[in-house]
Amino acid sequence: MNRLSLWMLRLILLAVLATTATAADFDYALKPRQIAEGTWVLLGRNEDFTFTNGGNIVNTAFVVTGAGVLVIDTGPSRLYGEQLRRAIAAITDESIVKALNTHHHPDHFLGNQAFPAQLISALPPAIRGIATEGRGFTDNLYRLSGDAMKGTEVVVPSQPIEPGEFSIGGHRFEAFSLDGHTASDLVIYDHTTGVLFAGDLVFNGRTPTTPHARIGRWLASLDRLDALAPRIVVPGHGEISELVGSNIGAISQTRNYLHWLESTLLRAAQRGLDMTEVMTLPLPPEVRGLAVIEPEFRRSVGHLYPAAEQDALAHPHQH
Amino acid sequence: MRLMAIALLLICVTQGMPAHAAPPAKAAKDPLQSARWEDMRQLLFKRQRVVFDERVKVVAPLTAENALNVPIRVDASALPGVRKVVVFADNNPITEILRFYPGLSQPNLGFRAKLQQSTPVRAAAQTADGVWHLGGVWVATAGGGCTAASFGSASLEWQRRLNEVSGRLWSREPEAGAAANQQRLRLRIIHPMDTGLADGIPAFFIEELKLTDAHGQLLMRIESLEPVSENPVFTLDIPAGHEGGRVEVSGRDNNGNLIKSWIEP
C-alpha cells in the first residue's frame, strides 16, 4: 500500500506539472482599428466579465503622435496589457510616452503592469481609488474572468495628471477632470482630430454601470461633453459614435438611460416598492435593446435604490 | 508521506463523485440540493414535520453583488394560517436571519441581509397544525458580508440617531401582483446591526420589533438577528379593509436600547 501510494502520488504530481506547463496564455485576439489620423481603438465586447472573454469588455485606445504614443486605459489584466503593447508595436516604432487610466475601475487599469510605471498617469482621486480599492477589484476579477487574470497585480499610477491642455507631437490634447460615473472620471479630448475619449461617462449600446455613480453629477458631465461637439466619441464600452446632426448618439443614449433609471427608481420608491419588486419591474422597449440590461438594471437597483427609498420615507417621529 | 498520498487519493476519489450525493432515505428531498440541509433540519426543526412547499416564496437576486445588502422578500400569503416564519441561510456563519409572526398583516416581509458566501436562502412557514412549509432560492455572492464591520461602527453619526425610525404607510391602488387596496408599510431603523464576527466589534443588533395598529392590535412581530443588514428596511402588507390608523413601532436591541416611534397613515 505504501509503495503504491507513493507511486500514485508521483503520477498525480506529474500530471499536475504537465497541465501547468502546457496551458497557453489567454489570447485576447486584439485588433486595433484606426478611427482618425494616428488614432486607434480596441473595442471590447458588450458583455459581462466571463471566463470566455477574459474580461475584455472594455475599450482601450492609443494615439500615435509623431513624438511617441499616448495610451488611454490599459485593459482588464496583465495579459491584456502585454498584448496591447504588442498590438501597438505592430503598428508603430514610436515608444510609449504616457499611459492613462480614465478612472479607478479594474477593467481600465489592470493592464498597467505591461507599461513602465513612471509613464502611468491618472487624476489624483483615481490614483487614491486604485491604491485603496484596486486589490479588492482584482480579487473579484480573478473570480469572474478566471485564467485570463493570471499574474495580474495592481500597479498604482505614479504621475498625477492636471486638467488642461498638453501637446504630444502633432496632437493637441485637453484633459478634463469630471465625475459622476465614479468620483473622478478623466476625459481626453484630441483637438487635432476631434476625437473624444470619454471613458465610462459614455456607454454605447451597452447598459451603463453604476457601482460608484452619482447620477446628477454624471448628467452634468455629459453636458460638458456635448459642449465640446466632438467629431467622434470613443465610449468606455461599446461602438464608437460619430457626430450626427447636433448631437452625439452615444452621449444622448447614456443621458436618456440615466434619466430613465433615476426616474424609475424614484417612482418605485414613491409607490412603496420593496427592492426585490423593483428588480423585477418590466423594462420598457427604449432600454430593452441595450446589452446586458437585465443584470445591470438589477445591479443598479442595489446601488441606487437605498437612497431613493430613504427620500420616500417620512421624517422620523420619536416618542 | 503515506498519509499525504492517501489524502490526495481521497481527494481525487471524492472529486469524482456526483456533486450532490443522495440524501438519507427518510429525509424530505431538498429541491436546492444543499449539503447543509440535514444540519439545518436538525438545528431548526428537530423532529417536527417539514415539507417543501412552493406556496412559500423567497425572492432574491440569483447573483447578489453586495453581500452586505442582499434584498430578500418572503411571501407565504398563498398558505393559509401561517403563525410563524423563520428565514435562514444554510451556509451563513449565523444561519438564522430573522423570524416573524404575522398578526393582522399578511405573512410576507421584505428586508435585506448580509451573506458570507453563496448559499440557499430559505423561509420556513409554520401553520397552525405545527407543520413547517419550506421555500427557498440559491443566492450566489462573492460574500464577506458577515465578517465586515458596519459603516456605523466607523462613525459617530449612529450614536445620535440610534433606533431612529422613518416610515410610510401607503394605501395602494390595485396593481399587478398586489391584492386590491391593501396597505403597504415600509420602515427603516438606524442601527449598525453588527454581527460580532468582525474583529473587535461586539454583536450589536435589533432583537425585537413590534408593529401594532392604533387600537393596540398586533400587525407583526419581527425577531431580527445579526445577519439583517445595517439600517434595516422592512416592507410588509396589511390586508384590505383594515382601518387601523397610525402604526406604533416598538422594540429593543440586544443592549437594551428601546425603539419607540409611530408612522402616520
Coordinates of C-alpha atoms in Angstrom, one line a residue:
Chain A
M1 CA 0.0 0.0 0.0
N2 CA 2.8 2.3 0.9
R3 CA 4.7 1.8 -2.3
L4 CA 1.5 2.0 -4.3
S5 CA 0.5 5.3 -2.7
L6 CA 3.9 6.8 -3.3
W7 CA 3.7 5.8 -6.9
M8 CA 0.2 7.2 -7.3
L9 CA 1.4 10.5 -5.7
R10 CA 4.2 10.8 -8.2
L11 CA 1.8 10.2 -11.0
I12 CA -0.6 12.8 -9.7
L13 CA 2.2 15.4 -9.3
L14 CA 3.5 14.7 -12.8
A15 CA 0.0 15.2 -14.2
V16 CA -0.3 18.5 -12.4
L17 CA 3.0 19.7 -13.6
A18 CA 2.2 18.7 -17.2
T19 CA -1.1 20.6 -17.2
T20 CA 0.6 23.8 -15.8
A21 CA 3.4 23.7 -18.3
T22 CA 1.2 23.3 -21.4
A23 CA -1.5 25.8 -20.5
A24 CA -1.3 28.5 -23.2
D25 CA -1.8 32.1 -22.2
F26 CA -5.2 33.6 -22.8
D27 CA -5.3 35.2 -26.2
Y28 CA -7.4 38.4 -26.4
A29 CA -7.0 38.5 -30.2
L30 CA -6.7 42.3 -30.0
K31 CA -7.3 44.1 -33.4
P32 CA -6.7 47.8 -33.3
R33 CA -9.0 49.8 -35.6
Q34 CA -8.0 53.2 -37.0
I35 CA -10.7 55.8 -36.5
A36 CA -8.8 59.0 -37.2
E37 CA -5.3 60.4 -38.0
G38 CA -2.9 58.3 -35.8
T39 CA -5.8 57.2 -33.6
W40 CA -6.7 53.6 -32.9
V41 CA -9.2 51.9 -30.8
L42 CA -9.5 48.3 -29.4
L43 CA -13.2 47.6 -28.8
G44 CA -14.2 45.1 -26.1
R45 CA -17.4 43.0 -26.2
N46 CA -20.7 44.3 -24.9
E47 CA -20.8 41.6 -22.2
D48 CA -20.2 41.0 -18.6
F49 CA -16.9 39.6 -17.3
T50 CA -16.7 35.9 -18.2
F51 CA -14.0 33.2 -18.4
T52 CA -14.6 33.2 -22.2
N53 CA -13.9 36.9 -22.8
G54 CA -11.2 37.1 -20.2
G55 CA -12.5 40.5 -19.0
N56 CA -12.2 42.1 -22.5
I57 CA -15.4 44.1 -22.2
V58 CA -13.7 47.4 -22.3
N59 CA -12.4 49.8 -24.9
T60 CA -8.8 51.0 -24.9
A61 CA -7.2 53.4 -27.4
F62 CA -3.9 54.8 -28.4
V63 CA -2.7 57.8 -30.4
V64 CA 0.5 57.7 -32.5
T65 CA 1.5 61.4 -32.3
G66 CA 4.8 61.5 -34.2
A67 CA 6.6 62.1 -30.9
G68 CA 5.5 59.0 -29.0
V69 CA 2.4 57.0 -28.3
L70 CA -0.4 58.1 -25.8
V71 CA -2.3 55.1 -24.4
I72 CA -5.8 55.6 -23.0
D73 CA -6.7 52.8 -20.5
T74 CA -4.7 49.6 -20.2
G75 CA -7.4 46.9 -20.0
P76 CA -8.5 44.3 -17.5
S77 CA -5.4 42.2 -16.9
R78 CA -1.6 41.9 -17.2
L79 CA -2.0 39.7 -20.3
Y80 CA -4.3 42.2 -21.9
G81 CA -1.7 45.0 -21.2
E82 CA 1.1 42.9 -22.7
Q83 CA -1.0 42.0 -25.8
L84 CA -2.0 45.7 -26.2
R85 CA 1.7 46.7 -26.2
R86 CA 2.4 44.1 -28.9
A87 CA -0.5 45.4 -30.9
I88 CA 0.9 48.9 -30.7
A89 CA 4.4 47.7 -31.6
A90 CA 2.9 46.1 -34.7
I91 CA 1.6 49.5 -35.9
T92 CA 4.4 51.9 -34.9
D93 CA 8.0 52.0 -33.9
E94 CA 7.4 55.1 -31.7
S95 CA 7.8 54.5 -28.0
I96 CA 5.1 54.9 -25.4
V97 CA 5.3 58.3 -23.7
K98 CA 2.2 58.2 -21.5
A99 CA -0.4 55.6 -20.4
L100 CA -3.6 57.0 -18.8
N101 CA -6.2 55.4 -16.6
T102 CA -9.5 57.2 -17.0
H103 CA -10.9 56.0 -13.6
H104 CA -10.4 53.5 -10.8
H105 CA -12.4 50.6 -12.2
P106 CA -10.4 47.4 -12.7
D107 CA -11.0 46.9 -16.5
H108 CA -9.4 50.2 -17.1
F109 CA -6.1 49.9 -15.1
L110 CA -5.2 46.2 -14.6
G111 CA -3.1 46.2 -17.7
N112 CA -0.8 48.7 -16.1
Q113 CA 1.9 46.1 -15.3
A114 CA 2.8 45.9 -19.0
F115 CA 3.8 49.6 -19.1
P116 CA 6.7 51.4 -17.5
A117 CA 5.4 52.5 -14.1
Q118 CA 6.8 56.1 -14.4
L119 CA 4.7 56.6 -17.6
I120 CA 1.3 55.7 -15.9
S121 CA -0.9 58.7 -15.1
A122 CA -4.4 59.4 -13.7
L123 CA -6.3 62.0 -11.8
P124 CA -5.3 62.2 -8.1
P125 CA -8.6 60.8 -6.7
A126 CA -8.5 57.9 -9.2
I127 CA -4.9 57.2 -8.1
R128 CA -6.1 57.1 -4.5
G129 CA -9.1 54.8 -5.5
I130 CA -6.7 52.4 -7.3
A131 CA -4.4 52.4 -4.3
T132 CA -7.2 51.6 -1.8
E133 CA -9.7 49.6 -3.7
G134 CA -7.6 48.1 -6.5
R135 CA -6.7 44.9 -4.6
G136 CA -10.4 44.0 -3.9
F137 CA -11.3 44.7 -7.5
T138 CA -8.5 42.4 -8.7
D139 CA -9.7 39.6 -6.4
N140 CA -13.2 40.0 -7.8
L141 CA -11.9 39.8 -11.4
Y142 CA -10.0 36.6 -10.7
R143 CA -13.3 35.2 -9.7
L144 CA -15.2 36.5 -12.7
S145 CA -12.6 36.2 -15.5
G146 CA -10.5 33.2 -14.4
D147 CA -7.3 32.2 -16.1
A148 CA -7.0 35.3 -18.2
M149 CA -6.2 37.2 -15.0
K150 CA -3.0 35.1 -14.4
G151 CA -0.2 37.1 -12.8
T152 CA -2.2 40.3 -12.7
E153 CA -1.3 42.7 -9.9
V154 CA -2.3 46.3 -9.1
V155 CA 0.1 49.0 -10.3
V156 CA -0.9 52.3 -8.9
P157 CA -0.3 55.2 -11.4
S158 CA 2.7 57.3 -10.4
Q159 CA 2.0 60.5 -12.3
P160 CA -0.9 62.7 -11.3
I161 CA -2.4 64.4 -14.4
E162 CA -3.7 68.0 -14.2
P163 CA -6.7 69.1 -16.1
G164 CA -5.9 71.3 -19.1
E165 CA -4.1 71.2 -22.5
F166 CA -1.0 69.3 -23.3
S167 CA 0.6 68.6 -26.6
I168 CA 2.5 65.5 -27.8
G169 CA 3.9 65.6 -31.3
G170 CA 1.4 66.9 -33.7
H171 CA -1.6 66.4 -31.4
R172 CA -3.1 69.0 -29.0
F173 CA -4.9 67.2 -26.2
E174 CA -7.0 68.5 -23.4
A175 CA -7.6 66.7 -20.1
F176 CA -10.9 67.2 -18.3
S177 CA -11.5 66.2 -14.6
L178 CA -15.1 65.2 -14.4
D179 CA -17.2 62.8 -12.2
G180 CA -20.5 61.0 -11.9
H181 CA -19.6 57.5 -13.2
T182 CA -17.1 57.5 -10.4
A183 CA -15.8 60.2 -8.0
S184 CA -13.2 61.0 -10.6
D185 CA -13.5 60.5 -14.4
L186 CA -10.8 61.6 -16.7
V187 CA -11.8 62.6 -20.2
I188 CA -9.3 63.3 -23.0
Y189 CA -10.3 65.4 -26.0
D190 CA -7.9 65.5 -29.0
H191 CA -8.4 69.0 -30.5
T192 CA -6.4 67.9 -33.5
T193 CA -8.7 65.1 -34.6
G194 CA -11.9 65.9 -32.8
V195 CA -11.9 62.6 -31.1
L196 CA -13.2 62.4 -27.5
F197 CA -12.0 59.6 -25.3
A198 CA -14.9 59.7 -22.9
G199 CA -14.1 56.8 -20.6
D200 CA -17.1 55.3 -18.8
L201 CA -19.0 58.6 -18.8
V202 CA -20.3 57.3 -22.1
F203 CA -21.6 53.8 -23.0
N204 CA -22.9 52.9 -26.4
G205 CA -25.3 50.0 -26.9
R206 CA -24.4 48.6 -23.5
T207 CA -26.1 49.4 -20.2
P208 CA -24.1 51.8 -18.1
T209 CA -22.8 50.5 -14.8
T210 CA -23.4 52.4 -11.6
P211 CA -21.4 50.9 -8.6
H212 CA -19.9 54.3 -7.7
A213 CA -22.3 56.5 -9.7
R214 CA -23.9 59.8 -8.8
I215 CA -26.5 60.3 -11.5
G216 CA -26.9 64.1 -11.1
R217 CA -23.1 64.7 -11.4
W218 CA -22.9 62.2 -14.3
L219 CA -25.6 64.1 -16.2
A220 CA -23.8 67.4 -15.6
S221 CA -20.6 65.8 -17.0
L222 CA -22.5 64.7 -20.1
D223 CA -23.5 68.3 -20.7
R224 CA -19.8 69.3 -20.6
L225 CA -19.0 66.6 -23.2
D226 CA -21.8 67.7 -25.5
A227 CA -20.5 71.2 -25.4
L228 CA -17.2 70.1 -26.9
A229 CA -19.1 69.0 -30.0
P230 CA -16.7 66.2 -30.7
R231 CA -16.5 64.6 -34.2
I232 CA -16.1 61.1 -32.8
V233 CA -16.7 59.7 -29.3
V234 CA -14.9 56.7 -28.0
P235 CA -17.0 55.4 -25.2
G236 CA -15.7 53.2 -22.4
H237 CA -17.9 50.4 -23.5
G238 CA -19.5 49.9 -26.9
E239 CA -19.0 51.0 -30.5
I240 CA -17.6 54.4 -31.3
S241 CA -20.1 57.1 -32.1
E242 CA -19.9 59.9 -34.7
L243 CA -21.5 63.3 -34.8
V244 CA -25.0 63.2 -36.2
G245 CA -26.8 66.5 -36.6
S246 CA -26.3 68.5 -33.5
N247 CA -25.6 65.7 -31.0
I248 CA -23.5 62.6 -30.5
G249 CA -25.6 59.5 -30.4
A250 CA -23.8 57.7 -27.6
I251 CA -23.8 60.7 -25.2
S252 CA -27.6 61.1 -25.7
Q253 CA -28.2 57.4 -25.3
T254 CA -26.3 57.4 -22.0
R255 CA -28.1 60.5 -20.8
N256 CA -31.5 59.0 -21.8
Y257 CA -30.7 55.8 -19.9
L258 CA -29.6 57.7 -16.7
H259 CA -32.8 59.8 -16.8
W260 CA -34.9 56.7 -17.2
L261 CA -33.0 54.9 -14.4
E262 CA -33.3 57.8 -12.0
S263 CA -37.0 58.4 -12.6
T264 CA -37.8 54.7 -12.5
L265 CA -36.2 54.3 -9.1
L266 CA -37.8 57.5 -7.7
R267 CA -41.2 56.5 -8.9
A268 CA -40.8 52.9 -7.5
A269 CA -39.8 54.4 -4.1
Q270 CA -42.7 56.8 -4.1
R271 CA -45.0 53.8 -4.8
G272 CA -43.6 51.9 -1.8
L273 CA -42.0 49.1 -3.7
D274 CA -39.6 46.7 -2.0
M275 CA -36.1 46.3 -3.6
T276 CA -36.9 42.8 -4.9
E277 CA -40.0 44.2 -6.6
V278 CA -38.1 47.0 -8.3
M279 CA -35.5 44.4 -9.6
T280 CA -38.3 42.6 -11.4
L281 CA -40.1 45.6 -12.9
P282 CA -40.8 45.1 -16.6
L283 CA -38.3 47.0 -18.7
P284 CA -39.6 49.4 -21.4
P285 CA -38.7 49.0 -25.1
E286 CA -36.4 52.0 -25.1
V287 CA -33.9 50.3 -22.8
R288 CA -34.5 46.7 -23.6
G289 CA -32.2 46.9 -26.6
L290 CA -29.2 47.7 -24.5
A291 CA -26.7 44.8 -24.0
V292 CA -26.8 43.2 -20.5
I293 CA -29.7 45.4 -19.4
E294 CA -31.3 42.9 -17.1
P295 CA -28.3 42.1 -14.8
E296 CA -27.1 45.7 -15.0
F297 CA -30.5 47.1 -14.0
R298 CA -30.7 44.8 -11.1
R299 CA -27.2 45.8 -10.0
S300 CA -28.1 49.5 -10.3
V301 CA -31.2 48.9 -8.1
G302 CA -28.8 47.5 -5.5
H303 CA -26.5 50.6 -5.8
L304 CA -29.1 53.4 -6.0
Y305 CA -32.4 52.3 -4.6
P306 CA -31.5 52.7 -0.9
A307 CA -31.1 56.4 -1.4
A308 CA -34.2 56.7 -3.4
E309 CA -36.4 54.9 -0.9
Q310 CA -35.0 56.9 2.0
D311 CA -36.2 60.1 0.3
A312 CA -39.7 58.5 0.0
L313 CA -40.0 57.6 3.7
A314 CA -41.4 60.2 6.0
H315 CA -39.3 62.1 8.6
P316 CA -38.8 60.2 11.8
H317 CA -41.2 60.5 14.8
Q318 CA -39.7 59.9 18.2
H319 CA -41.8 59.4 21.4
Chain B
M1 CA 4.3 10.8 3.3
R2 CA 2.0 7.9 3.2
L3 CA -0.8 9.8 4.9
M4 CA -0.4 12.6 2.4
A5 CA -0.7 10.2 -0.5
I6 CA -3.8 8.7 0.9
A7 CA -5.3 12.1 1.5
L8 CA -4.5 13.0 -2.1
L9 CA -6.1 9.8 -3.3
L10 CA -9.2 10.5 -1.2
I11 CA -9.5 14.0 -2.7
C12 CA -9.3 12.5 -6.2
V13 CA -12.0 9.9 -5.4
T14 CA -14.4 12.4 -3.8
Q15 CA -14.0 14.8 -6.7
G16 CA -15.0 12.0 -9.0
M17 CA -18.3 11.6 -7.2
P18 CA -21.5 13.3 -8.3
A19 CA -21.8 16.9 -7.0
H20 CA -24.9 16.1 -4.9
A21 CA -24.9 12.8 -3.0
A22 CA -28.4 11.3 -2.5
P23 CA -29.9 12.4 0.8
P24 CA -30.7 9.8 3.5
A25 CA -33.8 7.9 2.6
K26 CA -36.1 9.3 5.4
A27 CA -35.3 13.0 4.8
A28 CA -37.5 15.1 2.6
K29 CA -35.7 15.7 -0.7
D30 CA -34.2 19.2 -0.7
P31 CA -35.0 20.9 -4.0
L32 CA -32.0 23.2 -3.5
Q33 CA -29.7 20.1 -3.0
S34 CA -27.7 21.8 -0.3
A35 CA -25.0 19.8 1.5
R36 CA -26.1 21.6 4.7
W37 CA -29.8 20.7 4.6
E38 CA -29.7 17.8 7.0
D39 CA -27.8 20.0 9.5
M40 CA -30.4 22.7 9.0
R41 CA -33.2 20.3 9.6
Q42 CA -31.6 19.0 12.8
L43 CA -30.8 22.5 14.1
L44 CA -34.1 24.3 13.4
F45 CA -36.8 21.7 13.2
K46 CA -35.6 18.6 15.1
R47 CA -38.4 16.0 15.0
Q48 CA -41.1 18.4 13.7
R49 CA -42.7 17.8 10.3
V50 CA -41.1 19.7 7.4
V51 CA -42.5 19.8 3.8
F52 CA -41.1 21.6 0.8
D53 CA -43.9 23.8 -0.4
E54 CA -44.0 26.1 -3.4
R55 CA -46.6 28.3 -1.7
V56 CA -43.8 29.7 0.4
K57 CA -41.9 32.1 -1.9
V58 CA -38.5 33.5 -1.4
V59 CA -37.5 36.2 -3.9
A60 CA -33.9 37.3 -4.0
P61 CA -31.4 38.0 -6.9
L62 CA -29.7 34.9 -8.2
T63 CA -26.4 36.9 -8.0
A64 CA -26.1 39.4 -5.3
E65 CA -23.3 41.9 -5.9
N66 CA -23.3 43.5 -2.5
A67 CA -23.1 40.8 0.2
L68 CA -23.8 43.4 2.9
N69 CA -27.2 44.2 1.4
V70 CA -28.9 41.2 -0.3
P71 CA -32.5 42.0 -0.9
I72 CA -34.9 39.2 0.2
R73 CA -38.6 39.1 0.1
V74 CA -40.6 36.2 1.8
D75 CA -44.2 35.7 0.8
A76 CA -46.2 32.9 2.4
S77 CA -49.6 34.5 1.7
A78 CA -50.7 31.7 -0.5
L79 CA -50.5 29.4 2.5
P80 CA -53.5 29.7 5.0
G81 CA -53.0 30.0 8.7
V82 CA -49.3 31.0 8.9
R83 CA -48.3 31.8 12.5
K84 CA -44.5 32.0 12.4
V85 CA -41.9 32.3 9.6
V86 CA -38.2 31.6 10.1
V87 CA -35.8 32.9 7.4
F88 CA -32.3 31.3 7.3
A89 CA -29.3 30.8 5.0
D90 CA -27.7 27.3 5.1
N91 CA -24.1 28.5 4.5
N92 CA -24.1 31.6 6.7
P93 CA -21.9 31.5 9.9
I94 CA -25.0 32.7 11.7
T95 CA -27.7 30.7 9.9
E96 CA -30.9 32.3 11.2
I97 CA -31.6 35.7 9.6
L98 CA -34.9 36.6 11.2
R99 CA -38.2 35.3 12.4
F100 CA -41.6 37.0 12.1
Y101 CA -45.0 36.4 13.5
P102 CA -47.8 37.9 11.3
G103 CA -50.6 39.3 13.3
L104 CA -53.2 41.2 11.2
S105 CA -50.6 41.7 8.5
Q106 CA -50.0 39.4 5.5
P107 CA -47.4 36.7 6.1
N108 CA -44.9 38.5 3.9
L109 CA -41.9 40.5 4.6
G110 CA -39.2 42.3 2.6
F111 CA -35.8 43.1 4.1
R112 CA -32.0 42.9 3.3
A113 CA -29.4 40.6 4.8
K114 CA -25.7 40.0 5.0
L115 CA -24.4 36.8 3.4
Q116 CA -21.0 35.4 4.0
Q117 CA -20.9 33.2 0.8
S118 CA -23.2 31.7 -1.8
T119 CA -26.0 29.9 0.0
P120 CA -29.6 28.7 -0.1
V121 CA -31.8 31.4 1.4
R122 CA -34.9 29.8 2.8
A123 CA -38.2 30.6 4.6
A124 CA -40.0 28.1 6.8
A125 CA -43.6 29.0 7.5
Q126 CA -45.3 27.2 10.3
T127 CA -49.0 26.6 10.1
A128 CA -51.5 26.0 13.0
D129 CA -51.0 22.3 12.7
G130 CA -47.4 22.7 13.6
V131 CA -46.1 21.7 10.1
W132 CA -43.2 23.7 8.6
H133 CA -43.6 24.6 4.9
L134 CA -40.3 25.5 3.2
G135 CA -39.4 27.5 0.2
G136 CA -36.1 29.0 -0.9
V137 CA -33.6 30.0 -3.6
W138 CA -29.9 29.9 -4.1
V139 CA -28.1 33.2 -4.0
A140 CA -24.6 33.5 -5.4
T141 CA -22.4 36.1 -3.9
A142 CA -18.7 36.9 -3.6
G143 CA -19.5 37.1 0.1
G144 CA -17.8 38.5 3.2
G145 CA -21.0 40.2 4.4
C146 CA -21.0 38.8 7.9
T147 CA -17.4 39.5 8.8
A148 CA -17.3 43.1 7.6
A149 CA -17.6 45.9 10.1
S150 CA -20.8 48.0 9.8
F151 CA -20.3 51.5 8.4
G152 CA -22.0 52.8 11.5
S153 CA -19.3 51.3 13.7
A154 CA -16.8 53.7 12.0
S155 CA -18.7 56.9 12.6
L156 CA -20.4 58.5 15.5
E157 CA -23.5 59.5 13.5
W158 CA -25.4 56.4 14.5
Q159 CA -25.0 57.1 18.2
R160 CA -27.0 60.3 17.8
R161 CA -29.6 58.6 15.6
L162 CA -29.7 55.1 17.0
N163 CA -33.1 53.4 16.7
E164 CA -34.5 56.4 14.8
V165 CA -37.5 55.1 12.7
S166 CA -38.6 56.6 9.4
G167 CA -41.5 55.0 7.6
R168 CA -44.6 55.4 5.5
L169 CA -47.9 53.8 5.1
W170 CA -49.4 53.5 1.6
S171 CA -53.0 52.9 0.6
R172 CA -52.2 51.0 -2.5
E173 CA -54.1 51.2 -5.8
P174 CA -54.9 47.8 -7.2
E175 CA -52.0 46.7 -9.4
A176 CA -50.5 43.5 -10.8
G177 CA -49.4 41.2 -8.1
A178 CA -50.9 43.2 -5.2
A179 CA -54.3 42.5 -3.6
A180 CA -56.7 45.3 -4.2
N181 CA -56.4 48.2 -1.8
Q182 CA -54.2 46.5 0.7
Q183 CA -52.0 48.8 2.6
R184 CA -48.2 48.7 2.4
L185 CA -46.0 49.6 5.3
R186 CA -42.3 50.4 4.9
L187 CA -39.9 51.4 7.7
R188 CA -36.3 51.9 8.2
I189 CA -34.4 52.0 11.5
I190 CA -31.0 53.4 12.1
H191 CA -28.9 50.6 13.7
P192 CA -25.4 49.3 12.9
M193 CA -26.5 45.6 13.2
D194 CA -23.0 44.4 13.9
T195 CA -22.7 40.6 13.7
G196 CA -19.9 40.2 16.3
L197 CA -17.8 38.4 13.7
A198 CA -15.7 41.5 12.7
D199 CA -12.6 41.8 14.8
G200 CA -13.0 43.8 17.9
I201 CA -16.7 44.8 17.3
P202 CA -19.2 43.0 19.5
A203 CA -22.6 41.8 18.3
F204 CA -25.0 44.7 18.4
F205 CA -28.3 44.3 16.7
I206 CA -32.1 44.9 16.9
E207 CA -33.7 41.8 18.6
E208 CA -37.3 42.6 18.5
L209 CA -39.7 44.9 16.6
K210 CA -43.4 45.1 17.3
L211 CA -45.8 46.8 14.9
T212 CA -49.3 47.5 16.3
D213 CA -52.3 49.5 15.0
A214 CA -53.8 52.4 16.8
H215 CA -56.2 50.0 18.6
G216 CA -53.3 48.1 20.0
Q217 CA -53.8 45.1 17.8
L218 CA -50.6 43.3 16.6
L219 CA -49.8 43.7 12.9
M220 CA -46.5 41.9 13.0
R221 CA -43.7 41.0 15.4
I222 CA -40.2 40.6 14.0
E223 CA -37.3 39.0 15.7
S224 CA -34.3 40.2 13.7
L225 CA -30.9 38.6 14.2
E226 CA -27.3 39.5 13.4
P227 CA -27.4 38.9 9.6
V228 CA -30.1 41.5 9.0
S229 CA -28.4 44.4 7.1
E230 CA -27.3 47.7 8.7
N231 CA -30.0 50.3 9.0
P232 CA -32.7 47.7 8.2
V233 CA -35.6 48.4 5.9
F234 CA -38.7 46.3 6.3
T235 CA -41.6 46.0 3.8
L236 CA -45.0 44.4 4.7
D237 CA -48.6 44.4 3.6
I238 CA -51.8 44.9 5.7
P239 CA -54.9 43.3 4.2
A240 CA -57.6 45.5 2.5
G241 CA -60.4 46.7 4.8
H242 CA -58.2 47.1 7.9
E243 CA -58.7 50.6 9.2
G244 CA -56.1 50.7 12.0
G245 CA -55.0 54.3 11.9
R246 CA -51.4 55.1 12.7
V247 CA -48.9 52.3 13.2
E248 CA -47.0 52.1 16.5
V249 CA -43.4 50.8 16.3
S250 CA -41.7 49.5 19.4
G251 CA -38.8 47.2 20.1
R252 CA -35.3 46.9 21.5
D253 CA -31.8 45.9 20.6
N254 CA -29.6 43.4 22.4
N255 CA -28.1 46.1 24.5
G256 CA -31.5 47.1 25.8
N257 CA -31.8 50.3 23.8
L258 CA -35.5 50.9 23.1
I259 CA -37.2 51.7 19.8
K260 CA -40.4 53.8 20.1
S261 CA -42.0 55.6 17.2
W262 CA -45.0 55.7 15.0
I263 CA -45.9 56.0 11.4
E264 CA -48.9 58.2 10.3
P265 CA -51.3 56.9 7.6

